[in-house]
PDB file of C-alpha atoms in Angstrom:
ATOM      1  CA  UNK A   1       5.421  -6.092 -20.635  1.00 65.00           C
ATOM      2  CA  UNK A   2       2.273  -8.098 -19.935  1.00 79.00           C
ATOM      3  CA  UNK A   3      -1.403  -7.842 -20.799  1.00 83.00           C
ATOM      4  CA  UNK A   4      -3.231  -5.663 -18.297  1.00 89.00           C
ATOM      5  CA  UNK A   5      -6.275  -6.579 -16.201  1.00 93.00           C
ATOM      6  CA  UNK A   6      -9.206  -4.708 -14.694  1.00 95.00           C
ATOM      7  CA  UNK A   7     -12.240  -5.662 -12.613  1.00 97.00           C
ATOM      8  CA  UNK A   8     -15.182  -7.591 -14.041  1.00 96.00           C
ATOM      9  CA  UNK A   9     -17.697  -5.596 -11.989  1.00 97.00           C
ATOM     10  CA  UNK A  10     -17.912  -2.726  -9.508  1.00 98.00           C
ATOM     11  CA  UNK A  11     -18.135  -2.813  -5.732  1.00 98.00           C
ATOM     12  CA  UNK A  12     -18.885  -0.281  -2.992  1.00 98.00           C
ATOM     13  CA  UNK A  13     -17.329  -0.059   0.462  1.00 97.00           C
ATOM     14  CA  UNK A  14     -18.348   2.309   3.250  1.00 97.00           C
ATOM     15  CA  UNK A  15     -16.648   2.959   6.561  1.00 95.00           C
ATOM     16  CA  UNK A  16     -14.852   5.423   8.806  1.00 93.00           C
ATOM     17  CA  UNK A  17     -11.551   7.054   7.886  1.00 89.00           C
ATOM     18  CA  UNK A  18      -8.651   5.969  10.095  1.00 84.00           C
ATOM     19  CA  UNK A  19      -7.264   9.473  10.628  1.00 78.00           C
ATOM     20  CA  UNK A  20     -10.225  11.761   9.930  1.00 83.00           C
ATOM     21  CA  UNK A  21     -12.830   9.684  11.760  1.00 84.00           C
ATOM     22  CA  UNK A  22     -15.280  10.749   9.037  1.00 89.00           C
ATOM     23  CA  UNK A  23     -17.660   8.459   7.124  1.00 94.00           C
ATOM     24  CA  UNK A  24     -16.403   7.561   3.652  1.00 95.00           C
ATOM     25  CA  UNK A  25     -17.940   5.881   0.623  1.00 97.00           C
ATOM     26  CA  UNK A  26     -15.727   4.281  -2.016  1.00 98.00           C
ATOM     27  CA  UNK A  27     -16.822   2.786  -5.332  1.00 98.00           C
ATOM     28  CA  UNK A  28     -14.248   0.775  -7.266  1.00 98.00           C
ATOM     29  CA  UNK A  29     -15.190   0.290 -10.925  1.00 97.00           C
ATOM     30  CA  UNK A  30     -13.718  -1.440 -13.959  1.00 96.00           C
ATOM     31  CA  UNK A  31     -11.638   1.094 -15.858  1.00 93.00           C
ATOM     32  CA  UNK A  32     -13.561   2.673 -18.728  1.00 87.00           C
ATOM     33  CA  UNK A  33     -10.245   3.725 -20.258  1.00 88.00           C
ATOM     34  CA  UNK A  34      -7.111   1.670 -19.451  1.00 91.00           C
ATOM     35  CA  UNK A  35      -5.095   4.419 -17.803  1.00 92.00           C
ATOM     36  CA  UNK A  36      -3.976   2.759 -14.583  1.00 95.00           C
ATOM     37  CA  UNK A  37      -5.434   2.905 -11.100  1.00 97.00           C
ATOM     38  CA  UNK A  38      -7.054   6.331 -10.814  1.00 98.00           C
ATOM     39  CA  UNK A  39      -8.801   7.938  -7.841  1.00 98.00           C
ATOM     40  CA  UNK A  40     -11.590  10.465  -8.358  1.00 98.00           C
ATOM     41  CA  UNK A  41     -12.681  13.025  -5.783  1.00 97.00           C
ATOM     42  CA  UNK A  42     -15.218  15.709  -6.598  1.00 95.00           C
ATOM     43  CA  UNK A  43     -14.646  15.060 -10.274  1.00 93.00           C
ATOM     44  CA  UNK A  44     -10.854  15.440 -10.135  1.00 97.00           C
ATOM     45  CA  UNK A  45      -8.832  12.508 -11.493  1.00 97.00           C
ATOM     46  CA  UNK A  46      -5.840  11.653  -9.289  1.00 98.00           C
ATOM     47  CA  UNK A  47      -3.622   8.935 -10.788  1.00 97.00           C
ATOM     48  CA  UNK A  48      -2.066   6.470  -8.346  1.00 98.00           C
ATOM     49  CA  UNK A  49       1.481   7.345  -9.372  1.00 97.00           C
ATOM     50  CA  UNK A  50       4.435   8.720  -7.436  1.00 97.00           C
ATOM     51  CA  UNK A  51       4.146  12.089  -9.192  1.00 97.00           C
ATOM     52  CA  UNK A  52       0.849  12.702  -7.387  1.00 98.00           C
ATOM     53  CA  UNK A  53       1.943  11.932  -3.824  1.00 98.00           C
ATOM     54  CA  UNK A  54       1.450  15.050  -1.684  1.00 98.00           C
ATOM     55  CA  UNK A  55       1.905  13.708   1.857  1.00 96.00           C
ATOM     56  CA  UNK A  56       3.434  10.637   3.500  1.00 96.00           C
ATOM     57  CA  UNK A  57       2.868  11.358   7.188  1.00 88.00           C
ATOM     58  CA  UNK A  58       1.260   8.295   8.790  1.00 85.00           C
ATOM     59  CA  UNK A  59      -0.232   7.251   5.433  1.00 93.00           C
ATOM     60  CA  UNK A  60       0.170   7.885   1.711  1.00 97.00           C
ATOM     61  CA  UNK A  61      -1.914  10.760   0.353  1.00 97.00           C
ATOM     62  CA  UNK A  62      -2.421  11.562  -3.317  1.00 98.00           C
ATOM     63  CA  UNK A  63      -3.516  14.944  -4.604  1.00 98.00           C
ATOM     64  CA  UNK A  64      -4.213  17.052  -7.650  1.00 97.00           C
ATOM     65  CA  UNK A  65      -5.834  20.434  -8.332  1.00 96.00           C
ATOM     66  CA  UNK A  66      -6.641  21.016  -4.683  1.00 95.00           C
ATOM     67  CA  UNK A  67      -8.252  17.611  -4.096  1.00 97.00           C
ATOM     68  CA  UNK A  68      -6.613  14.894  -1.992  1.00 97.00           C
ATOM     69  CA  UNK A  69      -7.273  11.266  -1.069  1.00 97.00           C
ATOM     70  CA  UNK A  70      -5.446   9.743   1.897  1.00 96.00           C
ATOM     71  CA  UNK A  71      -4.705   6.245   3.200  1.00 96.00           C
ATOM     72  CA  UNK A  72      -4.640   4.742  -0.293  1.00 98.00           C
ATOM     73  CA  UNK A  73      -1.950   2.137   0.370  1.00 97.00           C
ATOM     74  CA  UNK A  74      -4.098  -0.780   1.595  1.00 98.00           C
ATOM     75  CA  UNK A  75      -6.473  -0.743  -1.378  1.00 98.00           C
ATOM     76  CA  UNK A  76      -3.564  -0.301  -3.799  1.00 98.00           C
ATOM     77  CA  UNK A  77      -1.790  -3.285  -2.237  1.00 98.00           C
ATOM     78  CA  UNK A  78      -4.903  -5.444  -2.610  1.00 98.00           C
ATOM     79  CA  UNK A  79      -5.367  -4.355  -6.241  1.00 98.00           C
ATOM     80  CA  UNK A  80      -1.737  -5.048  -7.050  1.00 97.00           C
ATOM     81  CA  UNK A  81      -1.818  -8.437  -5.350  1.00 97.00           C
ATOM     82  CA  UNK A  82      -4.910  -9.354  -7.395  1.00 97.00           C
ATOM     83  CA  UNK A  83      -3.252  -8.224 -10.620  1.00 96.00           C
ATOM     84  CA  UNK A  84      -5.650  -5.305 -11.184  1.00 97.00           C
ATOM     85  CA  UNK A  85      -3.690  -2.805 -13.286  1.00 96.00           C
ATOM     86  CA  UNK A  86      -6.575  -0.471 -14.193  1.00 96.00           C
ATOM     87  CA  UNK A  87      -9.452   0.701 -11.997  1.00 97.00           C
ATOM     88  CA  UNK A  88     -11.536   3.822 -11.440  1.00 98.00           C
ATOM     89  CA  UNK A  89     -11.855   4.569  -7.706  1.00 98.00           C
ATOM     90  CA  UNK A  90     -14.488   7.150  -6.752  1.00 98.00           C
ATOM     91  CA  UNK A  91     -14.025   8.442  -3.207  1.00 98.00           C
ATOM     92  CA  UNK A  92     -16.566  10.468  -1.254  1.00 96.00           C
ATOM     93  CA  UNK A  93     -14.476  11.627   1.682  1.00 94.00           C
ATOM     94  CA  UNK A  94     -10.952  12.759   2.611  1.00 94.00           C
ATOM     95  CA  UNK A  95      -9.434   9.279   2.840  1.00 94.00           C
ATOM     96  CA  UNK A  96     -10.235   5.633   2.325  1.00 97.00           C
ATOM     97  CA  UNK A  97     -12.035   3.862   5.186  1.00 95.00           C
ATOM     98  CA  UNK A  98      -9.983   2.043   7.814  1.00 93.00           C
ATOM     99  CA  UNK A  99     -12.227  -1.048   7.723  1.00 94.00           C
ATOM    100  CA  UNK A 100     -10.305  -3.822   9.497  1.00 91.00           C
ATOM    101  CA  UNK A 101      -7.049  -1.850   9.496  1.00 92.00           C
ATOM    102  CA  UNK A 102      -5.523  -4.085   6.845  1.00 95.00           C
ATOM    103  CA  UNK A 103      -6.403  -5.227   3.309  1.00 97.00           C
ATOM    104  CA  UNK A 104      -8.557  -8.309   3.904  1.00 97.00           C
ATOM    105  CA  UNK A 105     -11.871  -6.580   3.175  1.00 97.00           C
ATOM    106  CA  UNK A 106     -10.489  -4.949   0.033  1.00 98.00           C
ATOM    107  CA  UNK A 107      -9.126  -8.289  -1.156  1.00 98.00           C
ATOM    108  CA  UNK A 108     -12.446 -10.048  -0.551  1.00 98.00           C
ATOM    109  CA  UNK A 109     -14.372  -7.366  -2.466  1.00 98.00           C
ATOM    110  CA  UNK A 110     -11.947  -7.564  -5.391  1.00 98.00           C
ATOM    111  CA  UNK A 111     -12.242 -11.364  -5.499  1.00 98.00           C
ATOM    112  CA  UNK A 112     -16.054 -11.124  -5.502  1.00 98.00           C
ATOM    113  CA  UNK A 113     -15.989  -8.500  -8.294  1.00 97.00           C
ATOM    114  CA  UNK A 114     -13.770 -10.706 -10.440  1.00 97.00           C
ATOM    115  CA  UNK A 115     -10.845 -10.038 -12.745  1.00 95.00           C
ATOM    116  CA  UNK A 116     -11.165  -9.233 -16.436  1.00 92.00           C
ATOM    117  CA  UNK A 117      -8.332  -9.487 -18.941  1.00 88.00           C
ATOM    118  CA  UNK A 118      -7.693  -6.277 -20.848  1.00 80.00           C
ATOM    119  CA  UNK A 119      -6.307  -5.581 -24.292  1.00 78.00           C
ATOM    120  CA  UNK A 120      -3.371  -3.263 -23.590  1.00 86.00           C
ATOM    121  CA  UNK A 121       0.106  -3.938 -22.272  1.00 87.00           C
ATOM    122  CA  UNK A 122       1.280  -2.930 -18.819  1.00 90.00           C
ATOM    123  CA  UNK A 123       4.944  -2.009 -18.185  1.00 90.00           C
ATOM    124  CA  UNK A 124       7.128  -4.244 -16.026  1.00 94.00           C
ATOM    125  CA  UNK A 125       9.996  -3.249 -13.763  1.00 96.00           C
ATOM    126  CA  UNK A 126      12.522  -6.021 -13.273  1.00 95.00           C
ATOM    127  CA  UNK A 127      15.319  -5.682 -10.748  1.00 96.00           C
ATOM    128  CA  UNK A 128      18.318  -6.956 -12.711  1.00 94.00           C
ATOM    129  CA  UNK A 129      21.245  -6.214 -10.403  1.00 95.00           C
ATOM    130  CA  UNK A 130      21.860  -5.960  -6.655  1.00 97.00           C
ATOM    131  CA  UNK A 131      21.295  -2.520  -5.154  1.00 96.00           C
ATOM    132  CA  UNK A 132      21.758  -1.105  -1.667  1.00 97.00           C
ATOM    133  CA  UNK A 133      19.843   2.138  -1.185  1.00 97.00           C
ATOM    134  CA  UNK A 134      20.158   4.309   1.910  1.00 97.00           C
ATOM    135  CA  UNK A 135      17.441   6.913   2.479  1.00 96.00           C
ATOM    136  CA  UNK A 136      17.828   8.620   5.847  1.00 93.00           C
ATOM    137  CA  UNK A 137      17.128   5.985   8.500  1.00 93.00           C
ATOM    138  CA  UNK A 138      15.676   3.631   5.880  1.00 96.00           C
ATOM    139  CA  UNK A 139      17.668   1.092   3.927  1.00 97.00           C
ATOM    140  CA  UNK A 140      16.581  -1.044   0.985  1.00 98.00           C
ATOM    141  CA  UNK A 141      18.335  -4.112  -0.370  1.00 98.00           C
ATOM    142  CA  UNK A 142      17.282  -5.083  -3.902  1.00 98.00           C
ATOM    143  CA  UNK A 143      18.132  -8.333  -5.674  1.00 98.00           C
ATOM    144  CA  UNK A 144      17.032  -9.990  -8.926  1.00 97.00           C
ATOM    145  CA  UNK A 145      14.330 -12.661  -8.692  1.00 97.00           C
ATOM    146  CA  UNK A 146      11.844 -14.354 -10.987  1.00 95.00           C
ATOM    147  CA  UNK A 147       8.861 -13.253  -8.860  1.00 96.00           C
ATOM    148  CA  UNK A 148       8.161 -10.415  -6.434  1.00 98.00           C
ATOM    149  CA  UNK A 149       9.504 -11.043  -2.934  1.00 98.00           C
ATOM    150  CA  UNK A 150       9.046  -8.376  -0.250  1.00 98.00           C
ATOM    151  CA  UNK A 151      10.468  -8.310   3.265  1.00 98.00           C
ATOM    152  CA  UNK A 152      10.328  -5.735   6.049  1.00 98.00           C
ATOM    153  CA  UNK A 153      12.538  -5.433   9.110  1.00 96.00           C
ATOM    154  CA  UNK A 154      11.060  -3.406  11.971  1.00 93.00           C
ATOM    155  CA  UNK A 155      12.981  -2.063  14.952  1.00 90.00           C
ATOM    156  CA  UNK A 156      11.142   0.270  17.329  1.00 87.00           C
ATOM    157  CA  UNK A 157      13.184   1.019  20.473  1.00 86.00           C
ATOM    158  CA  UNK A 158      11.600   0.418  23.868  1.00 85.00           C
ATOM    159  CA  UNK A 159       8.795  -1.741  22.453  1.00 86.00           C
ATOM    160  CA  UNK A 160       8.231  -5.412  21.758  1.00 84.00           C
ATOM    161  CA  UNK A 161       8.986  -4.733  18.067  1.00 82.00           C
ATOM    162  CA  UNK A 162      12.757  -4.390  18.317  1.00 85.00           C
ATOM    163  CA  UNK A 163      13.741  -7.324  16.104  1.00 87.00           C
ATOM    164  CA  UNK A 164      10.914  -8.197  13.741  1.00 93.00           C
ATOM    165  CA  UNK A 165      11.246  -9.551  10.215  1.00 96.00           C
ATOM    166  CA  UNK A 166       8.463 -10.663   7.902  1.00 97.00           C
ATOM    167  CA  UNK A 167       7.845 -11.297   4.234  1.00 98.00           C
ATOM    168  CA  UNK A 168       8.340 -13.719   1.389  1.00 98.00           C
ATOM    169  CA  UNK A 169       7.317 -14.474  -2.168  1.00 98.00           C
ATOM    170  CA  UNK A 170       3.941 -12.917  -2.980  1.00 97.00           C
ATOM    171  CA  UNK A 171       3.085 -15.947  -5.122  1.00 96.00           C
ATOM    172  CA  UNK A 172       2.888 -18.073  -1.955  1.00 97.00           C
ATOM    173  CA  UNK A 173      -0.641 -18.289  -0.477  1.00 97.00           C
ATOM    174  CA  UNK A 174       0.593 -18.241   3.126  1.00 96.00           C
ATOM    175  CA  UNK A 175       2.574 -15.058   2.493  1.00 97.00           C
ATOM    176  CA  UNK A 176      -0.393 -13.370   0.831  1.00 97.00           C
ATOM    177  CA  UNK A 177      -2.641 -14.336   3.750  1.00 96.00           C
ATOM    178  CA  UNK A 178      -0.283 -12.908   6.373  1.00 97.00           C
ATOM    179  CA  UNK A 179       0.243  -9.717   4.391  1.00 96.00           C
ATOM    180  CA  UNK A 180      -3.461  -9.069   3.805  1.00 97.00           C
ATOM    181  CA  UNK A 181      -4.535  -9.539   7.431  1.00 96.00           C
ATOM    182  CA  UNK A 182      -1.817  -7.461   9.117  1.00 96.00           C
ATOM    183  CA  UNK A 183      -3.359  -4.398  10.784  1.00 95.00           C
ATOM    184  CA  UNK A 184      -1.880  -0.929  10.979  1.00 92.00           C
ATOM    185  CA  UNK A 185      -0.031  -0.183  14.199  1.00 90.00           C
ATOM    186  CA  UNK A 186       1.044   2.662  16.449  1.00 84.00           C
ATOM    187  CA  UNK A 187       2.656   3.334  19.807  1.00 86.00           C
ATOM    188  CA  UNK A 188       0.691   3.727  23.018  1.00 82.00           C
ATOM    189  CA  UNK A 189       3.001   6.616  23.896  1.00 80.00           C
ATOM    190  CA  UNK A 190       1.932   8.479  20.734  1.00 79.00           C
ATOM    191  CA  UNK A 191      -1.846   8.063  20.960  1.00 73.00           C
ATOM    192  CA  UNK A 192      -2.528  11.307  22.826  1.00 64.00           C
ATOM    193  CA  UNK A 193      -0.305  13.337  20.490  1.00 73.00           C
ATOM    194  CA  UNK A 194      -1.944  11.793  17.396  1.00 68.00           C
ATOM    195  CA  UNK A 195      -5.425  12.608  18.619  1.00 60.00           C
ATOM    196  CA  UNK A 196      -4.374  16.160  19.481  1.00 65.00           C
ATOM    197  CA  UNK A 197      -2.988  16.529  15.956  1.00 69.00           C
ATOM    198  CA  UNK A 198      -6.300  15.385  14.493  1.00 66.00           C
ATOM    199  CA  UNK A 199      -4.995  11.967  13.463  1.00 64.00           C
ATOM    200  CA  UNK A 200      -6.083   8.388  14.245  1.00 64.00           C
ATOM    201  CA  UNK A 201      -9.615   9.631  15.064  1.00 66.00           C
ATOM    202  CA  UNK A 202     -11.069   6.470  13.527  1.00 74.00           C
ATOM    203  CA  UNK A 203      -8.608   4.080  15.151  1.00 76.00           C
ATOM    204  CA  UNK A 204      -9.763   1.334  17.521  1.00 81.00           C
ATOM    205  CA  UNK A 205      -8.211  -1.780  19.011  1.00 82.00           C
ATOM    206  CA  UNK A 206     -10.058  -3.732  16.305  1.00 83.00           C
ATOM    207  CA  UNK A 207      -8.380  -2.000  13.362  1.00 86.00           C
ATOM    208  CA  UNK A 208      -5.033  -0.943  14.863  1.00 87.00           C
ATOM    209  CA  UNK A 209      -2.373  -2.726  16.888  1.00 90.00           C
ATOM    210  CA  UNK A 210      -1.049  -0.578  19.734  1.00 89.00           C
ATOM    211  CA  UNK A 211       2.480  -1.311  20.973  1.00 88.00           C
ATOM    212  CA  UNK A 212       3.556  -0.760  24.572  1.00 86.00           C
ATOM    213  CA  UNK A 213       6.976  -1.119  26.200  1.00 84.00           C
ATOM    214  CA  UNK A 214       6.517  -4.825  26.807  1.00 84.00           C
ATOM    215  CA  UNK A 215       3.613  -5.947  24.655  1.00 87.00           C
ATOM    216  CA  UNK A 216       0.359  -4.743  23.110  1.00 89.00           C
ATOM    217  CA  UNK A 217      -2.861  -3.122  24.284  1.00 86.00           C
ATOM    218  CA  UNK A 218      -4.713  -5.532  21.978  1.00 85.00           C
ATOM    219  CA  UNK A 219      -5.526  -9.046  23.174  1.00 84.00           C
ATOM    220  CA  UNK A 220      -5.285 -10.759  19.775  1.00 85.00           C
ATOM    221  CA  UNK A 221      -2.023  -9.774  18.088  1.00 89.00           C
ATOM    222  CA  UNK A 222      -0.277 -12.514  16.124  1.00 87.00           C
ATOM    223  CA  UNK A 223       3.509 -12.973  15.760  1.00 87.00           C
ATOM    224  CA  UNK A 224       5.312 -10.285  13.751  1.00 94.00           C
ATOM    225  CA  UNK A 225       2.051  -8.544  12.821  1.00 95.00           C
ATOM    226  CA  UNK A 226       3.662  -5.055  12.783  1.00 94.00           C
ATOM    227  CA  UNK A 227       6.390  -6.278  10.415  1.00 96.00           C
ATOM    228  CA  UNK A 228       3.814  -7.922   8.168  1.00 97.00           C
ATOM    229  CA  UNK A 229       1.907  -4.637   8.027  1.00 97.00           C
ATOM    230  CA  UNK A 230       5.099  -2.929   6.885  1.00 97.00           C
ATOM    231  CA  UNK A 231       5.214  -5.413   4.008  1.00 98.00           C
ATOM    232  CA  UNK A 232       1.607  -4.504   3.169  1.00 98.00           C
ATOM    233  CA  UNK A 233       2.436  -0.783   3.206  1.00 98.00           C
ATOM    234  CA  UNK A 234       5.528  -1.393   1.078  1.00 98.00           C
ATOM    235  CA  UNK A 235       3.473  -3.226  -1.553  1.00 98.00           C
ATOM    236  CA  UNK A 236       0.821  -0.505  -1.602  1.00 98.00           C
ATOM    237  CA  UNK A 237       3.407   2.227  -2.021  1.00 98.00           C
ATOM    238  CA  UNK A 238       5.266   0.287  -4.731  1.00 98.00           C
ATOM    239  CA  UNK A 239       1.975   0.146  -6.640  1.00 98.00           C
ATOM    240  CA  UNK A 240       2.623   3.835  -7.307  1.00 98.00           C
ATOM    241  CA  UNK A 241       5.174   2.795  -9.929  1.00 97.00           C
ATOM    242  CA  UNK A 242       2.196   2.007 -12.150  1.00 96.00           C
ATOM    243  CA  UNK A 243       3.978  -1.158 -13.238  1.00 96.00           C
ATOM    244  CA  UNK A 244       4.301  -4.817 -12.399  1.00 95.00           C
ATOM    245  CA  UNK A 245       7.405  -5.715 -10.418  1.00 97.00           C
ATOM    246  CA  UNK A 246       9.791  -8.639 -10.205  1.00 97.00           C
ATOM    247  CA  UNK A 247      12.689  -8.794  -7.783  1.00 97.00           C
ATOM    248  CA  UNK A 248      13.477  -9.148  -4.123  1.00 98.00           C
ATOM    249  CA  UNK A 249      13.256  -6.113  -1.820  1.00 98.00           C
ATOM    250  CA  UNK A 250      14.139  -5.957   1.853  1.00 98.00           C
ATOM    251  CA  UNK A 251      13.061  -2.750   3.589  1.00 98.00           C
ATOM    252  CA  UNK A 252      14.814  -1.913   6.862  1.00 97.00           C
ATOM    253  CA  UNK A 253      13.094   0.795   8.918  1.00 94.00           C
ATOM    254  CA  UNK A 254      10.977   1.697   5.913  1.00 96.00           C
ATOM    255  CA  UNK A 255       8.134   4.189   5.985  1.00 95.00           C
ATOM    256  CA  UNK A 256       5.735   5.745   3.503  1.00 97.00           C
ATOM    257  CA  UNK A 257       8.138   8.555   2.598  1.00 97.00           C
ATOM    258  CA  UNK A 258      11.037   6.230   1.805  1.00 98.00           C
ATOM    259  CA  UNK A 259       8.753   3.648   0.168  1.00 98.00           C
ATOM    260  CA  UNK A 260       7.426   6.308  -2.210  1.00 98.00           C
ATOM    261  CA  UNK A 261      10.961   7.546  -2.909  1.00 98.00           C
ATOM    262  CA  UNK A 262      11.962   3.981  -3.813  1.00 98.00           C
ATOM    263  CA  UNK A 263       8.918   3.638  -6.070  1.00 98.00           C
ATOM    264  CA  UNK A 264       9.811   6.897  -7.812  1.00 97.00           C
ATOM    265  CA  UNK A 265      13.385   5.708  -8.304  1.00 96.00           C
ATOM    266  CA  UNK A 266      12.216   2.417  -9.815  1.00 96.00           C
ATOM    267  CA  UNK A 267       9.765   4.257 -12.040  1.00 94.00           C
ATOM    268  CA  UNK A 268      12.535   6.529 -13.335  1.00 92.00           C
ATOM    269  CA  UNK A 269      14.560   3.441 -14.284  1.00 86.00           C
ATOM    270  CA  UNK A 270      11.702   2.172 -16.479  1.00 80.00           C
ATOM    271  CA  UNK A 271      11.421   3.932 -19.873  1.00 73.00           C
ATOM    272  CA  UNK A 272       8.122   2.130 -20.550  1.00 73.00           C
ATOM    273  CA  UNK A 273       6.563   3.674 -17.424  1.00 78.00           C
ATOM    274  CA  UNK A 274       6.838   7.170 -18.866  1.00 63.00           C
ATOM    275  CA  UNK A 275       5.126   6.036 -22.072  1.00 62.00           C
ATOM    276  CA  UNK A 276       2.283   4.500 -20.066  1.00 62.00           C
ATOM    277  CA  UNK A 277       1.759   7.454 -17.713  1.00 64.00           C
ATOM    278  CA  UNK A 278      -1.889   8.249 -17.058  1.00 65.00           C
ATOM    279  CA  UNK A 279      -3.107  10.801 -19.650  1.00 61.00           C
ATOM    280  CA  UNK A 280      -6.055  11.953 -17.514  1.00 65.00           C
TER     281      UNK A 280
END
């Protein structure tokens, strides 16, 4: 257990949704009541917990009482990295804006808003023994550690990303920088199908890395950027435990579905998490 934190002030971000292509307005406020990170859409409170995940195709979507909010993982990762345990997130739109395709803008806004120490405890999940978890094509290797260390191995056949590994201790500034600036990615071969399915309508070469058979469509991709983005997604999905984490996690061929399943498993192993579940 540790003492929780919230924001010192509010901030507003506007942009275009990555998948919907629709304009979105998001206001992130200090939590009035310390009940975790909670999204609000049309007056419906949707806690950022694994129990409220309704879709994991291409992004993580939360839902409750007929209302949903998609692409929550980048903001959640930035909040978790900044140590923000409680926040009220009011969303006017179907998903969070794509912005730069990563979490840099969210992180900058959080830093400008400031961090305020709360008065209540927040549960902690500590990995205390080695675990090897197989979930379909995904595998997770968990080890004890004093801090939180996240790694992602990416292998996408017939692309440049066949043997990529990224990650490290989230207390290290260079690791945090790489994680925050890694943009979402997709395959050039899938672009037409995604657009036909009504997805990636807000994607551009500025906010998304596009992989080809032998390289990228983008001119400015940095080494292992897709793997670093997997680490960002993993952190954002692990935020759905509603707890602080310590341990070392290596995700091999991870995705939002398996990340959320891992978060749910960790949450079930933490008796304190159930006692601190959002009452809203």
